Amino acid sequence: MSLPLIVRQWLAFLNIYIQEGITYKAAGVIWILTDVSTAVTMPFVWIAASRGGEIAGYGAPDFVLYYLVMLFASTLISSHFMWEIGYEIREGVFTSHLIRPFSYLQFILARNLAWRVVRSALFLPWMVIFVVMFWQWLGGAQLYFGWQVWALILGGHLVSVLVVTALGLIAMFTGEIDSIFNLYYFPMLFLSGRLVPVDLMPEWVRTLAAWTPFYYQLDVPTRAIMGRMTEAQMLQALGGQLAWIVVAYAGYRLLWHYGRRVYTGVGM
């Protein structure tokens, strides 16, 4: 397949799914509000718990900054496409992907990029509101946005997309997929640092988190932006992300290979 053809395909995908995201923007707002609730409530919980002091090196300004940076990183990184994949497999819509002249993963990546554009546009007003709301704690904040941070954001995003894509393909083997998807969120919320900073967890939890893909999706980029990682630590984290990208892609290929043999397209 020639490069110009691939570019035209991607532009067509982006155009279609950006329009879809704009048309169904209410769904995007709901996803954003789900993330926003944590960013608004958790800083106050930790500020009250710290009682004007620090917890594991985090003071009140650090907690506020952490959850706002986490919200920013999540907007650029986190994917939840397993729900759409599971629905399309269950309803038989997935059948059309088996006969299209381009890879399913290419389709998912383009669709996800389009959604990322729409989500970022919907998220921006909320971020402005929260910065104003928490400004008394953010006045002296110093953020780092070197190339390592953007590489970590890209790596975390690829880990997230590949993991949820592989997870979604499990729907080809079982009809009871929603329970599996819901189960995914339990370790993700804790080991990614979305609910509680991983730095505040017991040593054994921090060690466990570092062996999971969730840690490399959000916790690592968030701490890098906050300036809480050295250059050596960021480079090591990039290596961890690369390892999980390889593992998740291998899982995707395996599920794609065997899943097509048992897929029945029951919704057709």
PDB file of C-alpha atoms in Angstrom:
ATOM      1  CA  MET A   1       0.000   0.000   0.000  1.00  0.00           C
ATOM      2  CA  SER A   2       1.479   3.353  -1.045  1.00  0.00           C
ATOM      3  CA  LEU A   3       2.114   6.177   1.401  1.00  0.00           C
ATOM      4  CA  PRO A   4      -0.229   8.661  -0.390  1.00  0.00           C
ATOM      5  CA  LEU A   5      -3.065   6.129  -0.136  1.00  0.00           C
ATOM      6  CA  ILE A   6      -2.420   5.602   3.577  1.00  0.00           C
ATOM      7  CA  VAL A   7      -2.434   9.382   4.131  1.00  0.00           C
ATOM      8  CA  ARG A   8      -5.750   9.730   2.267  1.00  0.00           C
ATOM      9  CA  GLN A   9      -7.249   6.929   4.331  1.00  0.00           C
ATOM     10  CA  TRP A  10      -6.167   8.540   7.591  1.00  0.00           C
ATOM     11  CA  LEU A  11      -7.499  11.942   6.541  1.00  0.00           C
ATOM     12  CA  ALA A  12     -10.812  10.326   5.625  1.00  0.00           C
ATOM     13  CA  PHE A  13     -10.966   8.528   8.983  1.00  0.00           C
ATOM     14  CA  LEU A  14     -10.144  11.714  10.889  1.00  0.00           C
ATOM     15  CA  ASN A  15     -12.760  13.710   9.005  1.00  0.00           C
ATOM     16  CA  ILE A  16     -15.483  11.106   9.601  1.00  0.00           C
ATOM     17  CA  TYR A  17     -14.801  10.531  13.285  1.00  0.00           C
ATOM     18  CA  ILE A  18     -14.156  14.148  14.204  1.00  0.00           C
ATOM     19  CA  GLN A  19     -17.600  14.878  12.758  1.00  0.00           C
ATOM     20  CA  GLU A  20     -19.001  11.938  14.725  1.00  0.00           C
ATOM     21  CA  GLY A  21     -17.396  13.236  17.920  1.00  0.00           C
ATOM     22  CA  ILE A  22     -18.859  16.698  17.343  1.00  0.00           C
ATOM     23  CA  THR A  23     -22.293  15.227  16.601  1.00  0.00           C
ATOM     24  CA  TYR A  24     -22.275  13.110  19.769  1.00  0.00           C
ATOM     25  CA  LYS A  25     -20.378  15.549  21.951  1.00  0.00           C
ATOM     26  CA  ALA A  26     -22.701  14.878  24.901  1.00  0.00           C
ATOM     27  CA  ALA A  27     -21.025  11.479  25.297  1.00  0.00           C
ATOM     28  CA  GLY A  28     -17.644  13.210  25.320  1.00  0.00           C
ATOM     29  CA  VAL A  29     -18.785  15.636  28.001  1.00  0.00           C
ATOM     30  CA  ILE A  30     -19.962  12.712  30.150  1.00  0.00           C
ATOM     31  CA  TRP A  31     -16.536  11.046  29.924  1.00  0.00           C
ATOM     32  CA  ILE A  32     -14.849  14.337  30.807  1.00  0.00           C
ATOM     33  CA  LEU A  33     -17.150  14.896  33.796  1.00  0.00           C
ATOM     34  CA  THR A  34     -16.210  11.430  35.048  1.00  0.00           C
ATOM     35  CA  ASP A  35     -12.537  12.444  35.085  1.00  0.00           C
ATOM     36  CA  VAL A  36     -13.302  15.938  36.359  1.00  0.00           C
ATOM     37  CA  SER A  37     -15.035  14.654  39.489  1.00  0.00           C
ATOM     38  CA  THR A  38     -11.778  13.135  40.729  1.00  0.00           C
ATOM     39  CA  ALA A  39      -9.731  16.239  39.930  1.00  0.00           C
ATOM     40  CA  VAL A  40     -12.164  18.438  41.869  1.00  0.00           C
ATOM     41  CA  THR A  41     -12.808  16.318  44.962  1.00  0.00           C
ATOM     42  CA  MET A  42      -9.537  14.489  45.686  1.00  0.00           C
ATOM     43  CA  PRO A  43      -7.354  17.596  46.237  1.00  0.00           C
ATOM     44  CA  PHE A  44      -9.665  18.706  49.055  1.00  0.00           C
ATOM     45  CA  VAL A  45      -9.541  15.230  50.605  1.00  0.00           C
ATOM     46  CA  TRP A  46      -5.749  15.272  50.728  1.00  0.00           C
ATOM     47  CA  ILE A  47      -5.555  18.910  51.817  1.00  0.00           C
ATOM     48  CA  ALA A  48      -7.780  18.039  54.778  1.00  0.00           C
ATOM     49  CA  ALA A  49      -5.727  14.928  55.547  1.00  0.00           C
ATOM     50  CA  SER A  50      -2.402  16.782  55.449  1.00  0.00           C
ATOM     51  CA  ARG A  51      -3.650  19.463  57.900  1.00  0.00           C
ATOM     52  CA  GLY A  52      -1.290  22.077  56.544  1.00  0.00           C
ATOM     53  CA  GLY A  53       1.699  19.722  56.477  1.00  0.00           C
ATOM     54  CA  GLU A  54       3.003  17.172  54.001  1.00  0.00           C
ATOM     55  CA  ILE A  55       2.278  13.536  53.228  1.00  0.00           C
ATOM     56  CA  ALA A  56       5.155  11.653  51.588  1.00  0.00           C
ATOM     57  CA  GLY A  57       6.555  14.936  50.265  1.00  0.00           C
ATOM     58  CA  TYR A  58       3.214  16.226  48.979  1.00  0.00           C
ATOM     59  CA  GLY A  59       1.819  19.456  50.415  1.00  0.00           C
ATOM     60  CA  ALA A  60      -1.498  21.127  49.565  1.00  0.00           C
ATOM     61  CA  PRO A  61      -0.150  22.813  46.386  1.00  0.00           C
ATOM     62  CA  ASP A  62       1.365  19.496  45.258  1.00  0.00           C
ATOM     63  CA  PHE A  63      -1.920  17.627  45.628  1.00  0.00           C
ATOM     64  CA  VAL A  64      -3.833  20.264  43.666  1.00  0.00           C
ATOM     65  CA  LEU A  65      -1.192  20.320  40.943  1.00  0.00           C
ATOM     66  CA  TYR A  66      -1.040  16.520  40.812  1.00  0.00           C
ATOM     67  CA  TYR A  67      -4.735  16.031  40.082  1.00  0.00           C
ATOM     68  CA  LEU A  68      -4.897  18.854  37.552  1.00  0.00           C
ATOM     69  CA  VAL A  69      -1.853  17.510  35.707  1.00  0.00           C
ATOM     70  CA  MET A  70      -3.355  14.016  35.924  1.00  0.00           C
ATOM     71  CA  LEU A  71      -6.541  15.371  34.331  1.00  0.00           C
ATOM     72  CA  PHE A  72      -4.516  16.991  31.538  1.00  0.00           C
ATOM     73  CA  ALA A  73      -2.490  13.812  30.954  1.00  0.00           C
ATOM     74  CA  SER A  74      -5.605  11.635  30.972  1.00  0.00           C
ATOM     75  CA  THR A  75      -7.176  13.780  28.260  1.00  0.00           C
ATOM     76  CA  LEU A  76      -4.219  13.102  25.973  1.00  0.00           C
ATOM     77  CA  ILE A  77      -3.546   9.509  26.993  1.00  0.00           C
ATOM     78  CA  SER A  78      -6.452   7.432  28.305  1.00  0.00           C
ATOM     79  CA  SER A  79      -8.513   5.335  25.890  1.00  0.00           C
ATOM     80  CA  HIS A  80     -11.724   3.418  26.539  1.00  0.00           C
ATOM     81  CA  PHE A  81     -12.345   1.982  23.090  1.00  0.00           C
ATOM     82  CA  MET A  82     -12.922  -1.549  24.374  1.00  0.00           C
ATOM     83  CA  TRP A  83     -16.584  -0.632  24.926  1.00  0.00           C
ATOM     84  CA  GLU A  84     -17.061   0.281  21.253  1.00  0.00           C
ATOM     85  CA  ILE A  85     -15.113  -2.774  20.108  1.00  0.00           C
ATOM     86  CA  GLY A  86     -17.138  -5.075  22.353  1.00  0.00           C
ATOM     87  CA  TYR A  87     -20.404  -3.553  21.148  1.00  0.00           C
ATOM     88  CA  GLU A  88     -19.461  -3.860  17.476  1.00  0.00           C
ATOM     89  CA  ILE A  89     -18.435  -7.494  17.917  1.00  0.00           C
ATOM     90  CA  ARG A  90     -21.598  -8.352  19.844  1.00  0.00           C
ATOM     91  CA  GLU A  91     -23.863  -6.660  17.286  1.00  0.00           C
ATOM     92  CA  GLY A  92     -22.046  -8.024  14.253  1.00  0.00           C
ATOM     93  CA  VAL A  93     -20.899  -4.601  13.017  1.00  0.00           C
ATOM     94  CA  PHE A  94     -17.344  -5.882  13.404  1.00  0.00           C
ATOM     95  CA  THR A  95     -17.828  -8.081  10.313  1.00  0.00           C
ATOM     96  CA  SER A  96     -17.236  -5.113   8.011  1.00  0.00           C
ATOM     97  CA  HIS A  97     -13.698  -4.706   9.403  1.00  0.00           C
ATOM     98  CA  LEU A  98     -12.762  -8.190   8.225  1.00  0.00           C
ATOM     99  CA  ILE A  99     -13.200  -7.268   4.559  1.00  0.00           C
ATOM    100  CA  ARG A 100     -11.828  -3.727   4.525  1.00  0.00           C
ATOM    101  CA  PRO A 101      -8.513  -3.136   2.682  1.00  0.00           C
ATOM    102  CA  PHE A 102      -6.691  -1.756   5.732  1.00  0.00           C
ATOM    103  CA  SER A 103      -5.728  -3.113   9.118  1.00  0.00           C
ATOM    104  CA  TYR A 104      -8.114  -2.978  12.043  1.00  0.00           C
ATOM    105  CA  LEU A 105      -5.427  -1.474  14.265  1.00  0.00           C
ATOM    106  CA  GLN A 106      -4.883   1.338  11.758  1.00  0.00           C
ATOM    107  CA  PHE A 107      -8.616   2.036  11.896  1.00  0.00           C
ATOM    108  CA  ILE A 108      -8.596   2.091  15.724  1.00  0.00           C
ATOM    109  CA  LEU A 109      -5.577   4.422  15.874  1.00  0.00           C
ATOM    110  CA  ALA A 110      -7.130   6.891  13.427  1.00  0.00           C
ATOM    111  CA  ARG A 111     -10.499   6.767  15.176  1.00  0.00           C
ATOM    112  CA  ASN A 112      -8.812   7.278  18.525  1.00  0.00           C
ATOM    113  CA  LEU A 113      -6.805  10.254  17.235  1.00  0.00           C
ATOM    114  CA  ALA A 114     -10.001  11.898  15.993  1.00  0.00           C
ATOM    115  CA  TRP A 115     -11.622  11.403  19.386  1.00  0.00           C
ATOM    116  CA  ARG A 116      -8.511  12.833  21.068  1.00  0.00           C
ATOM    117  CA  VAL A 117      -8.933  16.057  19.043  1.00  0.00           C
ATOM    118  CA  VAL A 118     -12.602  16.385  19.997  1.00  0.00           C
ATOM    119  CA  ARG A 119     -11.988  15.512  23.649  1.00  0.00           C
ATOM    120  CA  SER A 120      -9.177  18.071  23.948  1.00  0.00           C
ATOM    121  CA  ALA A 121     -11.434  20.793  22.535  1.00  0.00           C
ATOM    122  CA  LEU A 122     -14.210  19.892  24.989  1.00  0.00           C
ATOM    123  CA  PHE A 123     -11.753  19.673  27.875  1.00  0.00           C
ATOM    124  CA  LEU A 124     -10.037  23.049  27.441  1.00  0.00           C
ATOM    125  CA  PRO A 125     -12.817  25.216  28.990  1.00  0.00           C
ATOM    126  CA  TRP A 126     -12.933  22.935  32.035  1.00  0.00           C
ATOM    127  CA  MET A 127      -9.182  23.205  32.520  1.00  0.00           C
ATOM    128  CA  VAL A 128      -9.367  27.004  32.475  1.00  0.00           C
ATOM    129  CA  ILE A 129     -12.125  26.903  35.099  1.00  0.00           C
ATOM    130  CA  PHE A 130     -10.110  24.618  37.388  1.00  0.00           C
ATOM    131  CA  VAL A 131      -6.924  26.662  37.089  1.00  0.00           C
ATOM    132  CA  VAL A 132      -8.885  29.750  38.149  1.00  0.00           C
ATOM    133  CA  MET A 133     -10.617  27.801  40.934  1.00  0.00           C
ATOM    134  CA  PHE A 134      -7.362  26.472  42.422  1.00  0.00           C
ATOM    135  CA  TRP A 135      -5.144  29.432  41.586  1.00  0.00           C
ATOM    136  CA  GLN A 136      -4.299  30.140  45.239  1.00  0.00           C
ATOM    137  CA  TRP A 137      -2.408  26.821  45.304  1.00  0.00           C
ATOM    138  CA  LEU A 138      -0.982  27.036  41.795  1.00  0.00           C
ATOM    139  CA  GLY A 139       0.694  30.440  41.819  1.00  0.00           C
ATOM    140  CA  GLY A 140       4.216  29.061  42.237  1.00  0.00           C
ATOM    141  CA  ALA A 141       3.808  25.866  40.224  1.00  0.00           C
ATOM    142  CA  GLN A 142       6.676  24.937  37.902  1.00  0.00           C
ATOM    143  CA  LEU A 143       6.000  22.400  35.176  1.00  0.00           C
ATOM    144  CA  TYR A 144       8.389  20.553  32.883  1.00  0.00           C
ATOM    145  CA  PHE A 145       7.518  19.976  29.226  1.00  0.00           C
ATOM    146  CA  GLY A 146      10.789  18.770  27.730  1.00  0.00           C
ATOM    147  CA  TRP A 147      10.941  16.221  24.920  1.00  0.00           C
ATOM    148  CA  GLN A 148      10.968  13.390  27.445  1.00  0.00           C
ATOM    149  CA  VAL A 149       7.519  14.414  28.687  1.00  0.00           C
ATOM    150  CA  TRP A 150       6.002  14.419  25.203  1.00  0.00           C
ATOM    151  CA  ALA A 151       7.644  11.065  24.487  1.00  0.00           C
ATOM    152  CA  LEU A 152       6.155   9.694  27.718  1.00  0.00           C
ATOM    153  CA  ILE A 153       2.718  11.053  26.782  1.00  0.00           C
ATOM    154  CA  LEU A 154       2.929   9.397  23.361  1.00  0.00           C
ATOM    155  CA  GLY A 155       4.210   6.159  24.878  1.00  0.00           C
ATOM    156  CA  GLY A 156       1.515   6.149  27.549  1.00  0.00           C
ATOM    157  CA  HIS A 157      -1.119   6.741  24.905  1.00  0.00           C
ATOM    158  CA  LEU A 158       0.095   3.848  22.756  1.00  0.00           C
ATOM    159  CA  VAL A 159       0.147   1.561  25.795  1.00  0.00           C
ATOM    160  CA  SER A 160      -3.429   2.565  26.636  1.00  0.00           C
ATOM    161  CA  VAL A 161      -4.746   2.162  23.081  1.00  0.00           C
ATOM    162  CA  LEU A 162      -3.112  -1.226  22.512  1.00  0.00           C
ATOM    163  CA  VAL A 163      -4.189  -2.602  25.898  1.00  0.00           C
ATOM    164  CA  VAL A 164      -7.857  -1.623  25.497  1.00  0.00           C
ATOM    165  CA  THR A 165      -7.907  -2.791  21.864  1.00  0.00           C
ATOM    166  CA  ALA A 166      -6.632  -6.214  22.889  1.00  0.00           C
ATOM    167  CA  LEU A 167      -9.107  -6.214  25.769  1.00  0.00           C
ATOM    168  CA  GLY A 168     -11.961  -5.404  23.407  1.00  0.00           C
ATOM    169  CA  LEU A 169     -11.101  -8.325  21.125  1.00  0.00           C
ATOM    170  CA  ILE A 170     -11.845 -10.733  23.984  1.00  0.00           C
ATOM    171  CA  ALA A 171     -15.490 -10.138  23.028  1.00  0.00           C
ATOM    172  CA  MET A 172     -14.930 -12.529  20.114  1.00  0.00           C
ATOM    173  CA  PHE A 173     -14.566 -15.366  22.635  1.00  0.00           C
ATOM    174  CA  THR A 174     -17.337 -14.549  25.108  1.00  0.00           C
ATOM    175  CA  GLY A 175     -20.609 -12.658  25.218  1.00  0.00           C
ATOM    176  CA  GLU A 176     -20.183 -11.697  28.899  1.00  0.00           C
ATOM    177  CA  ILE A 177     -17.637  -9.023  28.124  1.00  0.00           C
ATOM    178  CA  ASP A 178     -18.991  -6.053  30.093  1.00  0.00           C
ATOM    179  CA  SER A 179     -17.979  -7.620  33.416  1.00  0.00           C
ATOM    180  CA  ILE A 180     -14.421  -8.023  32.149  1.00  0.00           C
ATOM    181  CA  PHE A 181     -14.328  -4.397  31.032  1.00  0.00           C
ATOM    182  CA  ASN A 182     -15.600  -3.221  34.423  1.00  0.00           C
ATOM    183  CA  LEU A 183     -13.009  -5.377  36.183  1.00  0.00           C
ATOM    184  CA  TYR A 184     -10.285  -3.609  34.167  1.00  0.00           C
ATOM    185  CA  TYR A 185     -11.018  -0.315  35.909  1.00  0.00           C
ATOM    186  CA  PHE A 186     -10.288  -1.551  39.433  1.00  0.00           C
ATOM    187  CA  PRO A 187      -6.517  -2.055  39.037  1.00  0.00           C
ATOM    188  CA  MET A 188      -6.309   0.786  36.511  1.00  0.00           C
ATOM    189  CA  LEU A 189      -7.728   3.402  38.893  1.00  0.00           C
ATOM    190  CA  PHE A 190      -5.320   2.510  41.698  1.00  0.00           C
ATOM    191  CA  LEU A 191      -2.133   1.456  39.910  1.00  0.00           C
ATOM    192  CA  SER A 192      -2.198   4.341  37.414  1.00  0.00           C
ATOM    193  CA  GLY A 193      -2.307   6.902  40.218  1.00  0.00           C
ATOM    194  CA  ARG A 194      -5.649   8.249  39.037  1.00  0.00           C
ATOM    195  CA  LEU A 195      -7.268   8.013  42.484  1.00  0.00           C
ATOM    196  CA  VAL A 196      -4.214   8.136  44.753  1.00  0.00           C
ATOM    197  CA  PRO A 197      -0.642   9.134  43.839  1.00  0.00           C
ATOM    198  CA  VAL A 198       1.425   5.966  43.590  1.00  0.00           C
ATOM    199  CA  ASP A 199       4.123   7.713  45.655  1.00  0.00           C
ATOM    200  CA  LEU A 200       1.743   7.640  48.640  1.00  0.00           C
ATOM    201  CA  MET A 201       1.106   3.906  48.485  1.00  0.00           C
ATOM    202  CA  PRO A 202       2.983   1.200  50.429  1.00  0.00           C
ATOM    203  CA  GLU A 203       6.261  -0.023  48.994  1.00  0.00           C
ATOM    204  CA  TRP A 204       4.823  -3.341  47.812  1.00  0.00           C
ATOM    205  CA  VAL A 205       2.049  -1.540  45.918  1.00  0.00           C
ATOM    206  CA  ARG A 206       4.569   0.773  44.236  1.00  0.00           C
ATOM    207  CA  THR A 207       6.624  -2.253  43.215  1.00  0.00           C
ATOM    208  CA  LEU A 208       3.526  -4.008  41.872  1.00  0.00           C
ATOM    209  CA  ALA A 209       2.420  -0.901  39.972  1.00  0.00           C
ATOM    210  CA  ALA A 210       5.780  -0.625  38.211  1.00  0.00           C
ATOM    211  CA  TRP A 211       5.168  -4.064  36.672  1.00  0.00           C
ATOM    212  CA  THR A 212       1.793  -3.108  35.192  1.00  0.00           C
ATOM    213  CA  PRO A 213       0.891  -1.077  32.081  1.00  0.00           C
ATOM    214  CA  PHE A 214      -1.304   1.273  34.143  1.00  0.00           C
ATOM    215  CA  TYR A 215       1.709   2.817  35.876  1.00  0.00           C
ATOM    216  CA  TYR A 216       3.222   3.813  32.522  1.00  0.00           C
ATOM    217  CA  GLN A 217      -0.017   5.254  31.176  1.00  0.00           C
ATOM    218  CA  LEU A 218      -0.666   8.054  33.674  1.00  0.00           C
ATOM    219  CA  ASP A 219       1.496   8.048  36.793  1.00  0.00           C
ATOM    220  CA  VAL A 220       4.797   8.365  34.942  1.00  0.00           C
ATOM    221  CA  PRO A 221       3.783  11.237  32.586  1.00  0.00           C
ATOM    222  CA  THR A 222       2.099  13.080  35.468  1.00  0.00           C
ATOM    223  CA  ARG A 223       5.143  12.975  37.733  1.00  0.00           C
ATOM    224  CA  ALA A 224       7.412  13.898  34.812  1.00  0.00           C
ATOM    225  CA  ILE A 225       5.365  17.031  34.088  1.00  0.00           C
ATOM    226  CA  MET A 226       5.494  17.951  37.785  1.00  0.00           C
ATOM    227  CA  GLY A 227       9.286  17.686  37.739  1.00  0.00           C
ATOM    228  CA  ARG A 228       9.318  14.730  40.138  1.00  0.00           C
ATOM    229  CA  MET A 229      11.399  12.486  37.882  1.00  0.00           C
ATOM    230  CA  THR A 230      15.059  12.720  36.955  1.00  0.00           C
ATOM    231  CA  GLU A 231      16.178  12.403  33.350  1.00  0.00           C
ATOM    232  CA  ALA A 232      17.473   8.894  34.049  1.00  0.00           C
ATOM    233  CA  GLN A 233      14.115   7.886  35.540  1.00  0.00           C
ATOM    234  CA  MET A 234      12.246   9.266  32.527  1.00  0.00           C
ATOM    235  CA  LEU A 235      14.461   7.343  30.117  1.00  0.00           C
ATOM    236  CA  GLN A 236      13.952   4.192  32.170  1.00  0.00           C
ATOM    237  CA  ALA A 237      10.186   4.785  32.068  1.00  0.00           C
ATOM    238  CA  LEU A 238      10.333   5.136  28.278  1.00  0.00           C
ATOM    239  CA  GLY A 239      11.934   1.701  28.194  1.00  0.00           C
ATOM    240  CA  GLY A 240       9.120   0.333  30.346  1.00  0.00           C
ATOM    241  CA  GLN A 241       6.544   1.842  28.008  1.00  0.00           C
ATOM    242  CA  LEU A 242       8.268   0.317  24.991  1.00  0.00           C
ATOM    243  CA  ALA A 243       8.191  -3.094  26.658  1.00  0.00           C
ATOM    244  CA  TRP A 244       4.456  -2.828  27.334  1.00  0.00           C
ATOM    245  CA  ILE A 245       3.787  -1.599  23.797  1.00  0.00           C
ATOM    246  CA  VAL A 246       5.448  -4.776  22.500  1.00  0.00           C
ATOM    247  CA  VAL A 247       3.530  -6.991  24.960  1.00  0.00           C
ATOM    248  CA  ALA A 248       0.175  -5.330  24.248  1.00  0.00           C
ATOM    249  CA  TYR A 249       0.705  -5.482  20.485  1.00  0.00           C
ATOM    250  CA  ALA A 250       1.611  -9.166  20.719  1.00  0.00           C
ATOM    251  CA  GLY A 251      -1.566  -9.743  22.735  1.00  0.00           C
ATOM    252  CA  TYR A 252      -3.582  -7.886  20.114  1.00  0.00           C
ATOM    253  CA  ARG A 253      -2.103  -9.956  17.277  1.00  0.00           C
ATOM    254  CA  LEU A 254      -2.734 -13.196  19.159  1.00  0.00           C
ATOM    255  CA  LEU A 255      -6.365 -12.337  19.931  1.00  0.00           C
ATOM    256  CA  TRP A 256      -6.928 -11.092  16.385  1.00  0.00           C
ATOM    257  CA  HIS A 257      -5.500 -14.294  14.893  1.00  0.00           C
ATOM    258  CA  TYR A 258      -7.508 -16.738  17.002  1.00  0.00           C
ATOM    259  CA  GLY A 259     -10.546 -14.534  17.536  1.00  0.00           C
ATOM    260  CA  ARG A 260     -11.420 -14.414  13.853  1.00  0.00           C
ATOM    261  CA  ARG A 261     -11.686 -18.212  13.869  1.00  0.00           C
ATOM    262  CA  VAL A 262     -14.441 -18.210  16.488  1.00  0.00           C
ATOM    263  CA  TYR A 263     -16.163 -14.916  15.644  1.00  0.00           C
ATOM    264  CA  THR A 264     -19.751 -15.575  14.548  1.00  0.00           C
ATOM    265  CA  GLY A 265     -21.140 -12.088  13.879  1.00  0.00           C
ATOM    266  CA  VAL A 266     -24.280 -12.952  15.829  1.00  0.00           C
ATOM    267  CA  GLY A 267     -25.729  -9.490  15.439  1.00  0.00           C
ATOM    268  CA  MET A 268     -25.883  -9.668  11.639  1.00  0.00           C
TER     269      MET A 268
END
